[in-house]
PDB file of C-alpha atoms and ligand atoms in Angstrom:
ATOM      1  CA  MET X   1      30.842 -26.092  87.016  1.00 85.00           C
ATOM      2  CA  LEU X   2      30.068 -29.162  89.091  1.00 93.00           C
ATOM      3  CA  ALA X   3      28.668 -27.066  91.922  1.00 94.00           C
ATOM      4  CA  GLU X   4      26.387 -25.226  89.540  1.00 95.00           C
ATOM      5  CA  PHE X   5      25.292 -28.510  87.980  1.00 97.00           C
ATOM      6  CA  ARG X   6      24.457 -29.954  91.398  1.00 97.00           C
ATOM      7  CA  GLN X   7      22.472 -26.849  92.191  1.00 97.00           C
ATOM      8  CA  GLN X   8      20.413 -27.248  89.015  1.00 97.00           C
ATOM      9  CA  LEU X   9      19.780 -30.899  89.833  1.00 98.00           C
ATOM     10  CA  HIS X  10      18.694 -29.943  93.268  1.00 97.00           C
ATOM     11  CA  ASN X  11      16.116 -27.560  91.766  1.00 97.00           C
ATOM     12  CA  LEU X  12      14.452 -30.307  89.715  1.00 98.00           C
ATOM     13  CA  PRO X  13      11.200 -31.774  90.951  1.00 98.00           C
ATOM     14  CA  ARG X  14      11.322 -35.189  92.674  1.00 98.00           C
ATOM     15  CA  GLY X  15       9.755 -38.216  91.019  1.00 98.00           C
ATOM     16  CA  LEU X  16      11.121 -37.690  87.483  1.00 98.00           C
ATOM     17  CA  ARG X  17      11.812 -40.744  85.352  1.00 98.00           C
ATOM     18  CA  THR X  18      15.071 -41.267  83.530  1.00 98.00           C
ATOM     19  CA  ARG X  19      16.449 -44.183  81.561  1.00 98.00           C
ATOM     20  CA  PHE X  20      19.569 -46.149  80.707  1.00 98.00           C
ATOM     21  CA  ALA X  21      19.310 -47.253  77.096  1.00 98.00           C
ATOM     22  CA  PRO X  22      22.177 -49.406  75.847  1.00 98.00           C
ATOM     23  CA  SER X  23      22.192 -51.012  72.417  1.00 98.00           C
ATOM     24  CA  PRO X  24      23.036 -54.719  72.469  1.00 98.00           C
ATOM     25  CA  THR X  25      25.529 -54.350  69.635  1.00 97.00           C
ATOM     26  CA  GLY X  26      28.606 -54.873  71.781  1.00 96.00           C
ATOM     27  CA  TYR X  27      29.782 -55.253  75.371  1.00 96.00           C
ATOM     28  CA  LEU X  28      29.431 -52.428  77.855  1.00 97.00           C
ATOM     29  CA  HIS X  29      32.694 -50.501  78.254  1.00 96.00           C
ATOM     30  CA  LEU X  30      34.010 -47.802  80.539  1.00 96.00           C
ATOM     31  CA  GLY X  31      32.077 -45.148  78.630  1.00 96.00           C
ATOM     32  CA  HIS X  32      28.818 -46.913  79.465  1.00 97.00           C
ATOM     33  CA  ALA X  33      29.919 -47.148  83.062  1.00 98.00           C
ATOM     34  CA  ALA X  34      30.370 -43.351  83.073  1.00 97.00           C
ATOM     35  CA  SER X  35      26.885 -42.937  81.654  1.00 98.00           C
ATOM     36  CA  ALA X  36      25.556 -45.322  84.287  1.00 98.00           C
ATOM     37  CA  VAL X  37      27.246 -43.282  86.992  1.00 98.00           C
ATOM     38  CA  PHE X  38      25.365 -40.227  85.817  1.00 98.00           C
ATOM     39  CA  VAL X  39      22.047 -42.007  85.352  1.00 98.00           C
ATOM     40  CA  TRP X  40      21.886 -43.933  88.619  1.00 98.00           C
ATOM     41  CA  GLY X  41      23.801 -41.335  90.654  1.00 98.00           C
ATOM     42  CA  ILE X  42      21.502 -38.510  89.609  1.00 98.00           C
ATOM     43  CA  ALA X  43      18.394 -40.654  89.937  1.00 98.00           C
ATOM     44  CA  LYS X  44      19.301 -41.553  93.521  1.00 98.00           C
ATOM     45  CA  ALA X  45      20.238 -37.961  94.347  1.00 98.00           C
ATOM     46  CA  ILE X  46      16.937 -36.502  93.133  1.00 98.00           C
ATOM     47  CA  GLU X  47      14.664 -39.481  93.777  1.00 98.00           C
ATOM     48  CA  ALA X  48      14.002 -40.245  90.127  1.00 98.00           C
ATOM     49  CA  ASP X  49      13.087 -43.649  88.707  1.00 97.00           C
ATOM     50  CA  VAL X  50      15.332 -45.414  86.226  1.00 98.00           C
ATOM     51  CA  VAL X  51      13.919 -47.374  83.306  1.00 97.00           C
ATOM     52  CA  LEU X  52      16.243 -49.838  81.628  1.00 98.00           C
ATOM     53  CA  ARG X  53      15.650 -50.029  77.871  1.00 98.00           C
ATOM     54  CA  ILE X  54      17.403 -52.429  75.545  1.00 98.00           C
ATOM     55  CA  GLU X  55      17.658 -50.514  72.268  1.00 98.00           C
ATOM     56  CA  ASP X  56      17.658 -53.316  69.769  1.00 98.00           C
ATOM     57  CA  HIS X  57      16.055 -51.402  66.899  1.00 97.00           C
ATOM     58  CA  ASP X  58      18.959 -52.145  64.553  1.00 96.00           C
ATOM     59  CA  ARG X  59      18.253 -55.837  64.075  1.00 95.00           C
ATOM     60  CA  GLY X  60      21.195 -56.420  61.781  1.00 95.00           C
ATOM     61  CA  ARG X  61      23.721 -55.500  64.461  1.00 96.00           C
ATOM     62  CA  VAL X  62      22.031 -56.811  67.603  1.00 98.00           C
ATOM     63  CA  ARG X  63      23.147 -60.058  69.220  1.00 97.00           C
ATOM     64  CA  PRO X  64      21.324 -61.850  72.081  1.00 97.00           C
ATOM     65  CA  GLU X  65      24.576 -62.585  73.888  1.00 97.00           C
ATOM     66  CA  TYR X  66      25.241 -58.831  74.170  1.00 97.00           C
ATOM     67  CA  GLU X  67      21.863 -58.282  75.766  1.00 97.00           C
ATOM     68  CA  LYS X  68      22.588 -61.044  78.245  1.00 97.00           C
ATOM     69  CA  ALA X  69      26.009 -59.580  78.988  1.00 97.00           C
ATOM     70  CA  ILE X  70      24.569 -56.084  79.521  1.00 98.00           C
ATOM     71  CA  LEU X  71      22.108 -57.367  82.112  1.00 97.00           C
ATOM     72  CA  GLU X  72      24.833 -59.374  83.831  1.00 97.00           C
ATOM     73  CA  ASP X  73      27.251 -56.468  83.902  1.00 98.00           C
ATOM     74  CA  LEU X  74      24.691 -54.020  85.313  1.00 98.00           C
ATOM     75  CA  THR X  75      23.753 -56.531  87.990  1.00 98.00           C
ATOM     76  CA  TRP X  76      27.414 -57.181  88.786  1.00 98.00           C
ATOM     77  CA  LEU X  77      28.048 -53.431  89.114  1.00 98.00           C
ATOM     78  CA  GLY X  78      25.212 -53.320  91.652  1.00 98.00           C
ATOM     79  CA  LEU X  79      23.095 -50.954  89.533  1.00 98.00           C
ATOM     80  CA  ILE X  80      20.108 -53.228  88.960  1.00 97.00           C
ATOM     81  CA  GLN X  81      18.648 -55.933  91.159  1.00 94.00           C
ATOM     82  CA  THR X  82      16.101 -57.513  88.876  1.00 86.00           C
ATOM     83  CA  PRO X  83      16.377 -57.622  85.133  1.00 80.00           C
ATOM     84  CA  ASP X  84      13.257 -55.590  84.682  1.00 91.00           C
ATOM     85  CA  PHE X  85      13.432 -53.824  81.353  1.00 97.00           C
ATOM     86  CA  PHE X  86      11.799 -52.737  78.116  1.00 97.00           C
ATOM     87  CA  ARG X  87      13.058 -54.106  74.813  1.00 98.00           C
ATOM     88  CA  GLN X  88      12.333 -52.213  71.614  1.00 98.00           C
ATOM     89  CA  SER X  89      11.719 -55.344  69.557  1.00 97.00           C
ATOM     90  CA  ASP X  90       8.895 -56.301  71.948  1.00 96.00           C
ATOM     91  CA  HIS X  91       6.766 -53.408  70.828  1.00 93.00           C
ATOM     92  CA  TRP X  92       7.334 -52.816  67.161  1.00 95.00           C
ATOM     93  CA  ASP X  93       3.616 -51.946  66.991  1.00 96.00           C
ATOM     94  CA  ARG X  94       4.359 -48.706  68.854  1.00 97.00           C
ATOM     95  CA  TYR X  95       6.537 -47.458  66.027  1.00 98.00           C
ATOM     96  CA  GLN X  96       4.217 -48.747  63.359  1.00 98.00           C
ATOM     97  CA  SER X  97       1.235 -46.921  64.800  1.00 98.00           C
ATOM     98  CA  LYS X  98       3.145 -43.630  65.155  1.00 98.00           C
ATOM     99  CA  MET X  99       4.345 -43.964  61.577  1.00 98.00           C
ATOM    100  CA  GLU X 100       0.748 -44.587  60.421  1.00 98.00           C
ATOM    101  CA  GLU X 101      -0.330 -41.498  62.331  1.00 98.00           C
ATOM    102  CA  ALA X 102       2.247 -39.415  60.476  1.00 98.00           C
ATOM    103  CA  ARG X 103       1.364 -41.062  57.187  1.00 98.00           C
ATOM    104  CA  ALA X 104      -2.292 -40.170  57.654  1.00 98.00           C
ATOM    105  CA  ARG X 105      -1.137 -36.569  57.901  1.00 98.00           C
ATOM    106  CA  GLY X 106       0.742 -36.848  54.631  1.00 97.00           C
ATOM    107  CA  LEU X 107       4.148 -36.557  56.277  1.00 98.00           C
ATOM    108  CA  ILE X 108       5.689 -39.879  55.216  1.00 98.00           C
ATOM    109  CA  TYR X 109       7.350 -40.718  51.907  1.00 98.00           C
ATOM    110  CA  ALA X 110       9.416 -43.582  50.598  1.00 98.00           C
ATOM    111  CA  CYS X 111      13.085 -42.957  49.828  1.00 98.00           C
ATOM    112  CA  THR X 112      15.332 -45.255  47.880  1.00 98.00           C
ATOM    113  CA  CYS X 113      18.536 -43.230  48.206  1.00 97.00           C
ATOM    114  CA  SER X 114      21.687 -44.826  49.501  1.00 94.00           C
ATOM    115  CA  ARG X 115      24.126 -42.870  51.601  1.00 91.00           C
ATOM    116  CA  ARG X 116      26.484 -42.757  48.668  1.00 92.00           C
ATOM    117  CA  GLU X 117      23.826 -41.276  46.353  1.00 95.00           C
ATOM    118  CA  ILE X 118      22.990 -38.587  48.873  1.00 94.00           C
ATOM    119  CA  GLN X 119      26.651 -37.759  49.234  1.00 92.00           C
ATOM    120  CA  GLU X 120      27.160 -37.571  45.497  1.00 93.00           C
ATOM    121  CA  ARG X 121      24.245 -35.202  45.054  1.00 94.00           C
ATOM    122  CA  THR X 122      24.966 -32.937  47.987  1.00 90.00           C
ATOM    123  CA  GLY X 123      28.741 -33.015  47.625  1.00 84.00           C
ATOM    124  CA  GLU X 124      29.095 -33.639  51.341  1.00 75.00           C
ATOM    125  CA  GLU X 125      32.260 -35.339  52.481  1.00 71.00           C
ATOM    126  CA  SER X 126      31.720 -38.610  54.245  1.00 63.00           C
ATOM    127  CA  ARG X 127      31.043 -37.661  57.843  1.00 65.00           C
ATOM    128  CA  ASP X 128      28.709 -38.857  60.544  1.00 69.00           C
ATOM    129  CA  GLU X 129      25.988 -36.379  59.847  1.00 82.00           C
ATOM    130  CA  LEU X 130      24.671 -36.416  56.328  1.00 90.00           C
ATOM    131  CA  ARG X 131      21.930 -33.977  55.409  1.00 95.00           C
ATOM    132  CA  TYR X 132      19.211 -35.503  53.249  1.00 97.00           C
ATOM    133  CA  ASP X 133      18.286 -33.198  50.369  1.00 96.00           C
ATOM    134  CA  GLY X 134      14.624 -34.211  50.028  1.00 97.00           C
ATOM    135  CA  HIS X 135      15.251 -35.875  46.672  1.00 98.00           C
ATOM    136  CA  CYS X 136      12.457 -38.478  46.870  1.00 98.00           C
ATOM    137  CA  ARG X 137       9.873 -36.246  48.517  1.00 97.00           C
ATOM    138  CA  PHE X 138       7.739 -35.770  45.412  1.00 95.00           C
ATOM    139  CA  LEU X 139       8.709 -38.841  43.457  1.00 97.00           C
ATOM    140  CA  GLY X 140       6.063 -41.191  44.834  1.00 95.00           C
ATOM    141  CA  ARG X 141       8.480 -44.079  45.266  1.00 95.00           C
ATOM    142  CA  ALA X 142       7.110 -47.545  46.017  1.00 94.00           C
ATOM    143  CA  GLU X 143       7.560 -48.487  49.660  1.00 93.00           C
ATOM    144  CA  SER X 144       8.775 -52.025  49.261  1.00 92.00           C
ATOM    145  CA  GLN X 145      12.492 -52.124  49.944  1.00 92.00           C
ATOM    146  CA  ALA X 146      12.556 -48.372  50.372  1.00 98.00           C
ATOM    147  CA  GLY X 147      13.289 -46.393  53.520  1.00 98.00           C
ATOM    148  CA  LEU X 148      10.591 -44.186  55.011  1.00 98.00           C
ATOM    149  CA  ARG X 149      11.209 -40.510  55.648  1.00 98.00           C
ATOM    150  CA  LEU X 150       9.271 -38.073  57.755  1.00 98.00           C
ATOM    151  CA  GLN X 151       8.962 -34.507  56.527  1.00 98.00           C
ATOM    152  CA  LEU X 152      10.307 -31.947  58.973  1.00 98.00           C
ATOM    153  CA  ASP X 153       9.562 -28.264  58.733  1.00 97.00           C
ATOM    154  CA  ASP X 154      12.413 -25.839  59.335  1.00 97.00           C
ATOM    155  CA  ARG X 155      11.584 -24.770  62.869  1.00 98.00           C
ATOM    156  CA  ALA X 156      14.333 -24.151  65.397  1.00 98.00           C
ATOM    157  CA  PHE X 157      14.265 -25.784  68.821  1.00 98.00           C
ATOM    158  CA  ALA X 158      15.719 -24.105  71.869  1.00 98.00           C
ATOM    159  CA  PHE X 159      16.353 -26.000  75.081  1.00 98.00           C
ATOM    160  CA  HIS X 160      18.483 -25.798  78.171  1.00 98.00           C
ATOM    161  CA  ASP X 161      20.825 -28.671  78.815  1.00 98.00           C
ATOM    162  CA  LEU X 162      21.617 -28.937  82.516  1.00 98.00           C
ATOM    163  CA  TRP X 163      25.239 -29.790  81.749  1.00 97.00           C
ATOM    164  CA  ALA X 164      25.934 -28.224  78.367  1.00 97.00           C
ATOM    165  CA  GLY X 165      23.879 -25.036  78.807  1.00 97.00           C
ATOM    166  CA  PRO X 166      21.506 -23.314  76.390  1.00 98.00           C
ATOM    167  CA  GLN X 167      21.161 -24.806  72.895  1.00 98.00           C
ATOM    168  CA  VAL X 168      19.396 -23.941  69.686  1.00 98.00           C
ATOM    169  CA  GLN X 169      19.098 -26.536  66.937  1.00 98.00           C
ATOM    170  CA  LYS X 170      17.480 -26.602  63.523  1.00 98.00           C
ATOM    171  CA  PRO X 171      16.935 -30.281  62.784  1.00 98.00           C
ATOM    172  CA  HIS X 172      15.918 -29.730  59.179  1.00 97.00           C
ATOM    173  CA  GLU X 173      19.174 -27.905  58.517  1.00 96.00           C
ATOM    174  CA  GLN X 174      21.161 -30.597  60.317  1.00 96.00           C
ATOM    175  CA  CYS X 175      19.720 -33.744  58.813  1.00 96.00           C
ATOM    176  CA  GLY X 176      16.867 -32.890  56.433  1.00 97.00           C
ATOM    177  CA  ASP X 177      13.776 -35.109  56.374  1.00 98.00           C
ATOM    178  CA  LEU X 178      14.299 -37.803  58.939  1.00 98.00           C
ATOM    179  CA  LEU X 179      14.732 -41.438  57.990  1.00 98.00           C
ATOM    180  CA  ILE X 180      12.454 -43.248  60.403  1.00 98.00           C
ATOM    181  CA  ARG X 181      12.624 -46.747  58.918  1.00 98.00           C
ATOM    182  CA  ASP X 182      15.585 -47.925  56.893  1.00 97.00           C
ATOM    183  CA  ARG X 183      15.548 -49.993  53.743  1.00 96.00           C
ATOM    184  CA  ASP X 184      15.878 -53.209  55.758  1.00 96.00           C
ATOM    185  CA  GLY X 185      12.749 -52.363  57.701  1.00 96.00           C
ATOM    186  CA  ASN X 186      14.516 -51.292  60.914  1.00 97.00           C
ATOM    187  CA  TRP X 187      13.130 -48.341  62.825  1.00 98.00           C
ATOM    188  CA  THR X 188      15.847 -45.797  63.300  1.00 97.00           C
ATOM    189  CA  TYR X 189      17.326 -44.364  66.467  1.00 98.00           C
ATOM    190  CA  ASN X 190      15.759 -40.894  66.737  1.00 98.00           C
ATOM    191  CA  PHE X 191      12.296 -42.086  65.906  1.00 98.00           C
ATOM    192  CA  ALA X 192      12.322 -45.159  68.129  1.00 98.00           C
ATOM    193  CA  VAL X 193      13.838 -43.328  71.082  1.00 98.00           C
ATOM    194  CA  SER X 194      11.333 -40.452  70.895  1.00 98.00           C
ATOM    195  CA  VAL X 195       8.385 -42.815  70.722  1.00 98.00           C
ATOM    196  CA  ASP X 196       9.777 -44.883  73.604  1.00 98.00           C
ATOM    197  CA  ASP X 197      10.628 -41.960  75.857  1.00 98.00           C
ATOM    198  CA  ALA X 198       7.072 -40.766  75.524  1.00 98.00           C
ATOM    199  CA  ALA X 199       5.464 -44.207  75.884  1.00 97.00           C
ATOM    200  CA  GLU X 200       7.540 -45.043  78.940  1.00 97.00           C
ATOM    201  CA  GLY X 201       6.945 -41.711  80.621  1.00 98.00           C
ATOM    202  CA  VAL X 202      10.588 -40.638  80.543  1.00 98.00           C
ATOM    203  CA  ASP X 203      11.005 -36.948  81.379  1.00 98.00           C
ATOM    204  CA  LEU X 204      14.685 -36.776  82.268  1.00 98.00           C
ATOM    205  CA  ILE X 205      17.149 -37.728  79.546  1.00 98.00           C
ATOM    206  CA  ILE X 206      20.701 -38.387  80.633  1.00 98.00           C
ATOM    207  CA  ARG X 207      23.168 -39.500  77.972  1.00 98.00           C
ATOM    208  CA  GLY X 208      26.532 -38.769  76.438  1.00 97.00           C
ATOM    209  CA  GLN X 209      27.407 -35.535  74.655  1.00 97.00           C
ATOM    210  CA  ASP X 210      27.742 -37.365  71.372  1.00 95.00           C
ATOM    211  CA  LEU X 211      23.934 -37.366  71.271  1.00 97.00           C
ATOM    212  CA  LEU X 212      23.459 -33.651  71.969  1.00 98.00           C
ATOM    213  CA  THR X 213      22.859 -32.916  68.280  1.00 97.00           C
ATOM    214  CA  ALA X 214      20.026 -35.469  68.256  1.00 98.00           C
ATOM    215  CA  THR X 215      17.995 -33.671  70.887  1.00 98.00           C
ATOM    216  CA  GLY X 216      16.490 -31.012  68.620  1.00 98.00           C
ATOM    217  CA  ARG X 217      15.122 -33.606  66.269  1.00 98.00           C
ATOM    218  CA  GLN X 218      13.747 -35.642  69.166  1.00 98.00           C
ATOM    219  CA  LEU X 219      12.007 -32.501  70.438  1.00 98.00           C
ATOM    220  CA  GLN X 220      10.646 -31.936  66.980  1.00 98.00           C
ATOM    221  CA  LEU X 221       9.282 -35.489  66.843  1.00 98.00           C
ATOM    222  CA  ARG X 222       7.644 -35.019  70.230  1.00 98.00           C
ATOM    223  CA  SER X 223       6.064 -31.802  69.063  1.00 98.00           C
ATOM    224  CA  LEU X 224       4.895 -33.380  65.812  1.00 98.00           C
ATOM    225  CA  PHE X 225       3.246 -36.226  67.713  1.00 97.00           C
ATOM    226  CA  GLY X 226       1.594 -33.885  70.182  1.00 96.00           C
ATOM    227  CA  ILE X 227       3.608 -35.087  73.179  1.00 97.00           C
ATOM    228  CA  THR X 228       3.334 -32.218  75.605  1.00 96.00           C
ATOM    229  CA  GLN X 229       5.201 -33.630  78.590  1.00 96.00           C
ATOM    230  CA  PRO X 230       8.298 -31.457  78.995  1.00 97.00           C
ATOM    231  CA  ILE X 231      11.690 -33.145  79.263  1.00 98.00           C
ATOM    232  CA  GLN X 232      14.861 -32.231  81.093  1.00 98.00           C
ATOM    233  CA  VAL X 233      18.087 -33.108  79.312  1.00 98.00           C
ATOM    234  CA  ILE X 234      21.629 -33.742  80.495  1.00 98.00           C
ATOM    235  CA  HIS X 235      24.378 -34.566  78.014  1.00 98.00           C
ATOM    236  CA  HIS X 236      27.389 -35.595  80.025  1.00 97.00           C
ATOM    237  CA  PRO X 237      31.062 -35.612  78.992  1.00 95.00           C
ATOM    238  CA  LEU X 238      32.465 -38.690  77.289  1.00 93.00           C
ATOM    239  CA  ILE X 239      35.601 -40.674  77.955  1.00 91.00           C
ATOM    240  CA  TRP X 240      38.101 -40.214  75.158  1.00 79.00           C
ATOM    241  CA  GLU X 241      40.274 -43.010  73.843  1.00 71.00           C
ATOM    242  CA  SER X 242      42.537 -40.362  72.351  1.00 70.00           C
ATOM    243  CA  PRO X 243      42.051 -36.621  71.856  1.00 66.00           C
ATOM    244  CA  GLU X 244      40.242 -37.285  68.562  1.00 70.00           C
ATOM    245  CA  ARG X 245      38.297 -40.398  69.296  1.00 72.00           C
ATOM    246  CA  LYS X 246      35.741 -41.272  71.947  1.00 72.00           C
ATOM    247  CA  LEU X 247      35.735 -44.746  73.434  1.00 70.00           C
ATOM    248  CA  SER X 248      33.851 -47.218  71.359  1.00 71.00           C
ATOM    249  CA  LYS X 249      32.883 -50.842  71.376  1.00 64.00           C
ATOM    250  CA  ARG X 250      35.991 -51.571  69.348  1.00 65.00           C
ATOM    251  CA  ASP X 251      38.161 -50.787  72.337  1.00 66.00           C
ATOM    252  CA  GLY X 252      37.873 -54.233  73.846  1.00 67.00           C
ATOM    253  CA  SER X 253      40.431 -53.404  76.533  1.00 75.00           C
ATOM    254  CA  THR X 254      37.931 -51.176  78.296  1.00 88.00           C
ATOM    255  CA  SER X 255      35.027 -53.601  78.113  1.00 94.00           C
ATOM    256  CA  LEU X 256      33.670 -54.192  81.571  1.00 97.00           C
ATOM    257  CA  ARG X 257      34.088 -57.943  81.031  1.00 96.00           C
ATOM    258  CA  HIS X 258      37.797 -57.480  80.377  1.00 95.00           C
ATOM    259  CA  LEU X 259      38.312 -55.175  83.341  1.00 96.00           C
ATOM    260  CA  ARG X 260      36.503 -57.675  85.536  1.00 96.00           C
ATOM    261  CA  GLU X 261      38.710 -60.507  84.307  1.00 96.00           C
ATOM    262  CA  GLN X 262      41.707 -58.346  85.169  1.00 95.00           C
ATOM    263  CA  GLY X 263      40.491 -58.424  88.749  1.00 97.00           C
ATOM    264  CA  GLN X 264      38.812 -54.996  88.954  1.00 97.00           C
ATOM    265  CA  SER X 265      35.915 -54.743  91.368  1.00 98.00           C
ATOM    266  CA  PRO X 266      32.589 -53.005  90.585  1.00 98.00           C
ATOM    267  CA  ALA X 267      33.598 -50.107  92.860  1.00 98.00           C
ATOM    268  CA  MET X 268      36.951 -49.718  91.108  1.00 98.00           C
ATOM    269  CA  ILE X 269      35.243 -49.521  87.731  1.00 97.00           C
ATOM    270  CA  LEU X 270      32.571 -47.060  88.825  1.00 98.00           C
ATOM    271  CA  GLY X 271      35.226 -44.928  90.533  1.00 98.00           C
ATOM    272  CA  GLN X 272      37.455 -45.002  87.469  1.00 96.00           C
ATOM    273  CA  ALA X 273      34.529 -44.044  85.235  1.00 97.00           C
ATOM    274  CA  ALA X 274      33.512 -41.168  87.544  1.00 97.00           C
ATOM    275  CA  PHE X 275      37.105 -39.913  87.596  1.00 97.00           C
ATOM    276  CA  SER X 276      37.453 -40.129  83.812  1.00 95.00           C
ATOM    277  CA  VAL X 277      34.557 -37.740  83.278  1.00 96.00           C
ATOM    278  CA  GLY X 278      35.671 -35.299  85.941  1.00 95.00           C
ATOM    279  CA  LEU X 279      33.287 -36.251  88.734  1.00 97.00           C
ATOM    280  CA  LEU X 280      36.156 -37.235  91.053  1.00 97.00           C
ATOM    281  CA  ASP X 281      39.559 -35.601  91.504  1.00 95.00           C
ATOM    282  CA  ARG X 282      41.319 -38.928  91.572  1.00 95.00           C
ATOM    283  CA  PRO X 283      40.308 -42.507  90.870  1.00 93.00           C
ATOM    284  CA  GLN X 284      38.990 -44.086  94.040  1.00 96.00           C
ATOM    285  CA  PRO X 285      36.592 -46.991  94.533  1.00 98.00           C
ATOM    286  CA  LEU X 286      32.952 -45.994  94.536  1.00 98.00           C
ATOM    287  CA  ALA X 287      30.186 -48.513  95.152  1.00 98.00           C
ATOM    288  CA  ALA X 288      26.826 -48.235  93.418  1.00 98.00           C
ATOM    289  CA  HIS X 289      25.107 -46.998  96.578  1.00 98.00           C
ATOM    290  CA  GLU X 290      27.670 -44.206  96.896  1.00 98.00           C
ATOM    291  CA  LEU X 291      27.059 -42.681  93.471  1.00 98.00           C
ATOM    292  CA  LYS X 292      24.397 -40.327  94.694  1.00 98.00           C
ATOM    293  CA  GLY X 293      27.051 -38.539  96.758  1.00 97.00           C
ATOM    294  CA  LEU X 294      28.597 -37.273  93.519  1.00 98.00           C
ATOM    295  CA  PHE X 295      25.486 -35.248  92.746  1.00 97.00           C
ATOM    296  CA  ALA X 296      24.059 -34.368  96.116  1.00 91.00           C
TER     297      ALA X 296
HETATM  298  N1  LIG R 301      21.088 -46.587  72.527  1.00 62.97           N
HETATM  299  C1  LIG R 301      21.939 -45.456  72.518  1.00 62.97           C
HETATM  300  C2  LIG R 301      23.379 -45.859  72.729  1.00 62.97           C
HETATM  301  O1  LIG R 301      23.637 -46.936  73.224  1.00 62.97           O
HETATM  302  C3  LIG R 301      21.579 -44.446  73.586  1.00 62.97           C
HETATM  303  C4  LIG R 301      20.394 -43.692  73.225  1.00 62.97           C
HETATM  304  C5  LIG R 301      19.964 -42.593  74.152  1.00 62.97           C
HETATM  305  O2  LIG R 301      20.352 -42.566  75.334  1.00 62.97           O
HETATM  306  O3  LIG R 301      19.181 -41.773  73.697  1.00 62.97           O
HETATM  307  O4  LIG R 301      24.266 -45.085  72.380  1.00 62.97           O
HETATM  308 ZN1   ZN R 302      15.636 -40.493  48.624  1.00 62.97          ZN
END
């Protein structure tokens, strides 16, 4: 598996651009370290650039001290030298102008539905992925205090994930018309990330497997906005807190801050992260400059 993955990496062109895109809604934890191992390790191994993007689109959950901590932690791990990064809230105009472009094509409508209302209508159990049923599409709702949805047609998107293999996704069946701005005026994840990846010239997406289902809709957004640059995608394994639950920001004991206070070195953390996702046979210290060896 790993050998085949390395071979596929090796076949990629040099000079691609990837990104590390944490949300400042909590401290970085071991799961982020695993993602960072993939991002920086692969980038070094195939001579790709890394863009750091602070994904602070969800203004209600973002806190400045988390952003500061993320930059400190990445520096401490030896992954970045200068805090050179993009921040989503610095270019809100990007999202606005893409939304206007879609609106001019008649693809945007206001939606006042709450999650609960959608659930009640569609009978879906509460779960992460809720399919929107198109309820407001022809109702001509007023936009103030409403969310904005983008009409998706029912095309299927096929792509090859370098880790997870061939995929086919039908975004409209998965999620229905996409909410691109929520009722509080925040741009939403899939929209913001697609606009940013295009604007920042990202053509290699490396992130956790929990986001694999989002890729079809991001490809659909790219296609809708006429972005022709092809992208390579890698959705890497996650670290699991328990067999049912992936690590999350709630698991304070794996926050990098905590591990550091416990006396762990950057190399111990990177090595532990690499081991936890199957890149090493046993935990052993691995410094930032050694990560490329995992993928070469
Ligand atoms: N901001 C997202 C997160 O922290 C990652 C988004 C992405 O890599 O596409 O989970
Ligand atoms: Zn609605």
